[in-house]
XYZ file of C-alpha atoms in Angstrom:
371
model
C 16.578 191.951 -188.144
C 14.751 190.197 -190.961
C 17.439 187.504 -191.389
C 17.418 186.593 -187.690
C 13.597 186.558 -187.494
C 13.447 184.339 -190.567
C 15.990 181.898 -189.127
C 14.051 181.453 -185.890
C 10.853 181.054 -187.872
C 12.294 178.364 -190.143
C 14.613 176.246 -187.948
C 12.492 173.731 -185.960
C 13.773 173.818 -182.377
C 11.780 170.755 -181.315
C 13.962 168.548 -183.532
C 16.975 169.602 -181.471
C 15.401 168.970 -178.059
C 13.428 165.741 -178.692
C 13.292 164.784 -174.997
C 10.948 167.662 -174.129
C 7.421 168.281 -175.378
C 6.590 170.728 -178.156
C 5.323 173.412 -175.767
C 8.562 173.332 -173.768
C 10.658 173.345 -176.927
C 9.142 176.661 -177.985
C 9.248 178.491 -174.647
C 11.800 181.269 -174.323
C 13.917 179.247 -171.903
C 17.130 177.220 -172.051
C 16.749 173.439 -172.276
C 19.463 171.583 -170.363
C 20.671 168.368 -171.993
C 23.649 167.240 -169.861
C 24.274 167.339 -166.128
C 27.223 166.518 -163.862
C 26.821 166.185 -160.104
C 23.546 168.094 -160.268
C 25.002 170.959 -162.329
C 24.077 171.533 -165.993
C 27.073 171.296 -168.352
C 25.349 171.635 -171.734
C 22.128 173.131 -173.037
C 20.137 174.662 -175.830
C 20.522 178.378 -175.045
C 17.528 180.613 -174.332
C 16.277 181.722 -177.790
C 16.218 185.425 -176.889
C 19.888 185.262 -175.897
C 20.686 183.417 -179.118
C 18.955 186.157 -181.111
C 20.820 188.914 -179.242
C 24.159 187.236 -179.947
C 23.276 186.598 -183.599
C 22.557 190.319 -183.964
C 25.804 191.176 -182.170
C 27.700 189.014 -184.668
C 26.512 191.044 -187.694
C 26.146 187.918 -189.805
C 25.924 188.113 -193.584
C 25.347 185.516 -196.325
C 28.699 183.997 -197.254
C 30.291 184.287 -193.790
C 32.453 181.441 -192.481
C 31.540 180.966 -188.834
C 33.166 179.035 -185.986
C 30.957 178.198 -183.002
C 32.478 177.183 -179.663
C 30.076 174.896 -177.789
C 27.756 172.776 -179.934
C 25.011 171.983 -177.430
C 22.067 170.517 -179.313
C 23.157 171.968 -182.662
C 20.200 174.380 -182.758
C 22.313 177.531 -182.609
C 24.583 176.215 -185.374
C 21.496 175.670 -187.522
C 20.362 179.262 -186.892
C 23.808 180.499 -187.936
C 23.831 178.260 -191.021
C 20.405 179.502 -192.094
C 21.589 183.119 -191.931
C 24.915 182.638 -193.771
C 23.169 180.430 -196.379
C 24.797 177.982 -198.776
C 27.448 180.514 -199.756
C 28.766 180.515 -196.177
C 29.670 177.759 -193.758
C 29.488 176.835 -190.074
C 31.845 174.684 -187.998
C 30.884 173.930 -184.407
C 33.229 172.472 -181.762
C 32.419 170.656 -178.518
C 34.570 168.881 -175.964
C 32.270 165.849 -175.510
C 32.017 163.220 -178.235
C 28.474 162.229 -177.254
C 27.342 165.862 -177.615
C 29.119 166.077 -180.977
C 27.309 162.940 -182.164
C 23.929 164.113 -180.898
C 24.277 167.607 -182.385
C 25.385 166.145 -185.727
C 22.354 163.845 -185.807
C 19.981 166.674 -184.916
C 21.417 168.893 -187.639
C 21.030 166.176 -190.257
C 17.407 165.511 -189.294
C 16.605 169.222 -189.496
C 18.184 169.580 -192.941
C 21.431 171.272 -191.880
C 23.793 168.367 -192.467
C 26.354 170.654 -194.114
C 27.277 172.047 -190.688
C 30.570 170.451 -189.621
C 30.535 169.221 -186.012
C 33.950 168.379 -184.554
C 35.276 167.253 -181.200
C 37.921 169.406 -179.573
C 38.771 171.754 -176.746
C 36.903 174.928 -177.613
C 39.600 177.151 -176.138
C 41.866 176.004 -178.980
C 39.269 176.824 -181.639
C 39.577 174.804 -184.854
C 42.607 175.784 -186.879
C 41.833 173.506 -189.838
C 38.914 175.726 -190.846
C 40.567 179.132 -190.445
C 40.384 181.980 -191.198
C 36.876 182.770 -189.989
C 34.743 185.828 -190.643
C 32.863 185.336 -187.387
C 33.323 183.391 -184.144
C 30.501 182.819 -181.651
C 31.291 181.424 -178.208
C 28.285 179.877 -176.452
C 29.962 179.077 -173.123
C 31.014 181.391 -170.322
C 34.708 182.298 -170.569
C 37.065 184.210 -168.320
C 39.090 185.472 -171.282
C 39.305 185.605 -175.057
C 41.445 182.722 -176.268
C 44.516 183.774 -178.288
C 43.600 180.883 -180.622
C 40.276 182.541 -181.454
C 42.028 185.811 -182.184
C 44.577 184.087 -184.422
C 41.888 182.196 -186.350
C 39.682 185.282 -186.876
C 40.229 187.437 -189.954
C 41.343 191.008 -189.451
C 38.056 192.923 -189.551
C 36.200 189.821 -188.362
C 33.875 189.798 -185.343
C 33.651 187.464 -182.361
C 30.981 187.353 -179.662
C 32.082 185.997 -176.283
C 30.265 185.736 -172.907
C 32.930 187.054 -170.524
C 33.176 187.182 -166.740
C 33.798 190.654 -165.303
C 34.138 190.542 -161.512
C 30.851 188.871 -160.685
C 28.922 189.705 -163.830
C 28.699 188.182 -167.309
C 28.613 190.240 -170.503
C 28.189 188.984 -174.046
C 30.729 191.223 -175.783
C 30.997 191.690 -179.558
C 34.610 192.412 -180.531
C 35.985 193.376 -183.938
C 39.610 192.427 -184.650
C 41.505 195.528 -185.737
C 45.258 194.903 -185.873
C 46.450 195.326 -182.262
C 43.081 195.727 -180.573
C 39.756 193.964 -180.167
C 37.314 196.843 -180.565
C 34.044 196.488 -178.684
C 30.917 196.910 -180.785
C 28.252 196.044 -178.202
C 27.698 194.372 -174.831
C 24.705 192.579 -173.371
C 24.189 190.938 -169.965
C 24.040 187.149 -170.133
C 24.440 183.926 -168.186
C 26.124 180.871 -169.700
C 27.315 177.446 -168.634
C 31.100 177.759 -168.068
C 33.615 176.528 -170.616
C 35.244 173.184 -169.849
C 38.695 171.939 -170.772
C 42.114 173.570 -170.531
C 40.552 176.970 -169.752
C 38.065 175.913 -167.051
C 36.295 178.910 -165.544
C 37.391 179.263 -161.903
C 35.444 182.482 -161.319
C 32.123 182.362 -159.526
C 30.155 183.141 -156.389
C 31.457 181.542 -153.198
C 29.620 181.435 -149.840
C 30.981 183.349 -146.870
C 29.177 180.889 -144.636
C 28.241 177.372 -145.638
C 25.263 176.908 -143.310
C 22.074 177.463 -145.407
C 20.122 178.125 -142.193
C 22.407 180.985 -141.169
C 20.809 184.421 -141.300
C 23.945 185.751 -143.003
C 23.588 183.908 -146.292
C 25.956 185.791 -148.545
C 28.083 184.761 -151.525
C 30.867 186.908 -152.966
C 31.866 187.080 -156.630
C 35.561 186.147 -156.865
C 38.140 185.359 -159.555
C 38.793 182.050 -157.809
C 37.817 180.460 -154.509
C 39.942 181.717 -151.635
C 38.913 179.978 -148.383
C 41.236 182.167 -146.269
C 39.653 185.349 -147.636
C 36.174 183.927 -147.096
C 37.054 183.207 -143.455
C 38.310 186.787 -143.092
C 35.063 188.086 -144.548
C 33.057 185.838 -142.212
C 34.760 187.395 -139.191
C 34.471 190.807 -140.778
C 30.703 190.720 -141.187
C 30.256 189.404 -137.637
C 30.994 192.961 -136.442
C 28.282 195.339 -135.319
C 26.637 197.176 -138.191
C 25.232 200.710 -138.465
C 22.552 201.695 -140.993
C 22.991 205.055 -142.732
C 21.082 206.881 -145.465
C 22.583 207.414 -148.924
C 20.506 210.466 -149.889
C 18.884 208.871 -152.940
C 17.124 205.689 -153.979
C 18.792 202.918 -155.987
C 15.507 201.053 -156.425
C 15.627 199.185 -159.744
C 19.357 199.841 -160.287
C 20.752 196.544 -158.974
C 21.613 194.050 -161.704
C 19.057 191.509 -160.479
C 16.360 194.181 -160.960
C 17.586 195.663 -164.248
C 20.283 193.717 -166.053
C 21.022 196.735 -168.243
C 21.749 199.082 -165.320
C 25.355 200.255 -165.435
C 25.643 200.616 -161.646
C 27.423 197.276 -161.344
C 30.142 198.198 -163.855
C 30.551 201.706 -162.436
C 31.095 200.565 -158.842
C 33.362 197.594 -159.557
C 35.870 199.869 -161.290
C 37.120 200.345 -157.711
C 39.227 197.229 -156.952
C 37.903 197.181 -153.375
C 34.278 196.790 -154.483
C 32.952 193.246 -154.513
C 29.644 191.950 -155.840
C 27.570 189.715 -153.589
C 24.288 187.890 -153.682
C 21.998 186.621 -150.942
C 18.781 184.574 -151.262
C 17.566 185.987 -147.950
C 14.149 187.651 -147.929
C 14.368 189.287 -144.505
C 18.022 189.532 -143.424
C 20.429 192.437 -143.672
C 21.623 191.208 -147.064
C 18.831 190.702 -149.592
C 19.311 189.947 -153.274
C 22.176 191.579 -155.156
C 24.542 194.029 -153.538
C 27.877 195.809 -153.683
C 30.406 196.032 -150.866
C 33.317 198.493 -150.657
C 35.611 196.641 -148.262
C 38.837 197.650 -146.493
C 39.998 194.537 -144.641
C 43.047 196.330 -143.244
C 40.910 198.709 -141.191
C 38.064 196.189 -140.864
C 35.676 198.722 -142.395
C 33.094 198.518 -145.168
C 30.050 200.116 -146.757
C 27.514 197.690 -148.197
C 24.600 198.356 -150.558
C 21.789 195.813 -150.805
C 18.827 195.588 -153.170
C 16.619 194.985 -150.146
C 17.479 198.440 -148.742
C 17.810 200.722 -151.792
C 17.959 203.977 -149.787
C 20.412 202.851 -147.115
C 23.918 201.506 -146.648
C 25.280 199.127 -144.010
C 28.431 200.495 -142.394
C 31.024 198.352 -140.604
C 34.007 199.827 -138.741
C 34.955 203.427 -139.536
C 33.166 205.793 -141.916
C 35.874 206.059 -144.611
C 34.362 203.438 -146.989
C 30.925 205.044 -146.508
C 32.256 208.473 -147.519
C 34.028 206.985 -150.558
C 30.935 205.048 -151.606
C 28.766 208.183 -151.395
C 31.340 209.914 -153.611
C 31.054 207.123 -156.180
C 27.264 207.362 -156.156
C 27.484 211.140 -156.654
C 29.628 210.541 -159.747
C 27.147 207.914 -160.934
C 24.309 210.436 -160.701
C 26.345 213.071 -162.593
C 26.875 210.567 -165.412
C 23.116 210.252 -165.746
C 23.122 206.642 -164.498
C 24.494 205.159 -167.703
C 23.299 201.740 -168.863
C 25.146 198.741 -170.288
C 24.023 200.000 -173.704
C 26.393 202.965 -173.192
C 29.361 200.770 -172.268
C 32.328 200.493 -174.613
C 34.799 197.635 -174.167
C 38.225 197.221 -175.772
C 40.931 194.577 -175.407
C 44.484 195.675 -176.269
C 47.130 193.143 -177.265
C 49.761 195.465 -175.712
C 49.050 197.807 -172.774
C 48.201 201.330 -174.003
C 50.836 203.987 -173.293
C 48.263 206.383 -171.856
C 44.652 206.318 -170.746
C 42.259 209.065 -171.936
C 39.986 210.740 -169.394
C 36.887 208.688 -168.701
C 38.574 205.360 -169.558
C 39.647 202.720 -167.067
C 41.391 199.360 -167.081
C 39.582 196.280 -165.806
C 41.171 194.139 -163.102
C 40.942 190.801 -164.879
C 43.126 187.723 -165.427
C 43.714 187.984 -169.143
C 46.181 187.784 -172.004
C 45.017 191.309 -172.913
C 44.550 194.713 -171.294
C 40.818 195.407 -171.001
C 39.693 199.027 -171.122
C 36.168 200.343 -170.609
C 34.473 203.708 -171.025
C 30.983 205.165 -171.213
C 30.043 206.119 -174.756
C 32.888 206.793 -177.202
C-alpha cells in the first residue's frame, strides 16, 4: 500500500544498524544485533517480512500501537511513520541494553516520540492500554491473554505463531469471544524470551552430524525418550513405494505458501521433519505419518517427490495416500486460503471442513480452507 511504501522509503534503516555498511543495511535480509551461545536473540527483521506484517495490521493514521520486541527500533519507526503524529507507538523489550540502543536509534532518526520500555513482552504494557493494534515481532507459541486484554474490541494483532513445526504470522481481530483470523503468512522469527519461553522446535533424532540419517523432528518440546524411540524406529528396513502423483514444489521449503504442510499435520500422527542431507533417504523437508504402537510409518521427503518410504505394515501408507487424494480434491489449497480462529471458549460444534489444532494454548484454535 502507499502508506507502507512511503514509510520504507522515508525511514533510514542504516541509522538503526550502524555496525553494518550501507549496502548491507539496505539488503532484504535480517540484521542480527545480539547473540547468545552462538544463537541470535535479537535482530532487525527482514524488510519484506516487516512490510507483510504492516499490511496485515491494517494500520491507519491515529492508531495506538504496541510492539512486542524492540530490536533496533527500525520497525517501531516504520509503524510510527504510518500512524503519524495523531497516533502513537510503544515498544517493549526484555533487555535494558536493547531498550537503550533502540531508543537512541529512534531519536537519531527523528522518531523520539516512540516510547521504548523494558518489560517481559508476554505481559504487554498495561499502562498504555487500550491499543488499536498490537504487533509481535518474536516467535510465540501462543497469544498472550495480556495482549488480548490490552487490545480494543475490534482491534487487530499480528503474531508469529508456532503450529506443529511451522511458523505463521497470523492477523487476528478481537471480536468479543473470538480472535477472528484475517490473514496468515509463513514466517521465521527469533523466539520470545521471558516467562513464555518458546520450547517448541526441531530436535535431532540422532546427534552425530556424520550419520547418514540426519533427521530432526518438529516437536512441542524436547522429549529425549520419544527421540530414542524414533531412532530405533527408523533403523528398521524401509520399502519405497509410489504415491501416484508428484509433490514437486509442494514442500514448505520449496514453496512457503503451499498448504500441504497444514493439510497433513491436521492428523495428530503426522510429524514434520527436516534433514540437511543431499543424498540420503531423508532430504530437505518432509512429513511422516507414524504409528509407534505398530512400529509402522509412511514418510514423504522433498528429495523423492513421487515416492514414499514405508516402515512396518502398510496401514500408514494407505492412510497417507487417502490424505493426498483429499488434498488433490481440494485443489491443493495454499496458505492464502487458510482461515484461522482462536476461541476463548471451546465451540459447541464444529462445521464441516473445520478442524481444531493440537496446540498448547489458552484458546481453542480452529482452521478451515476459505470461509
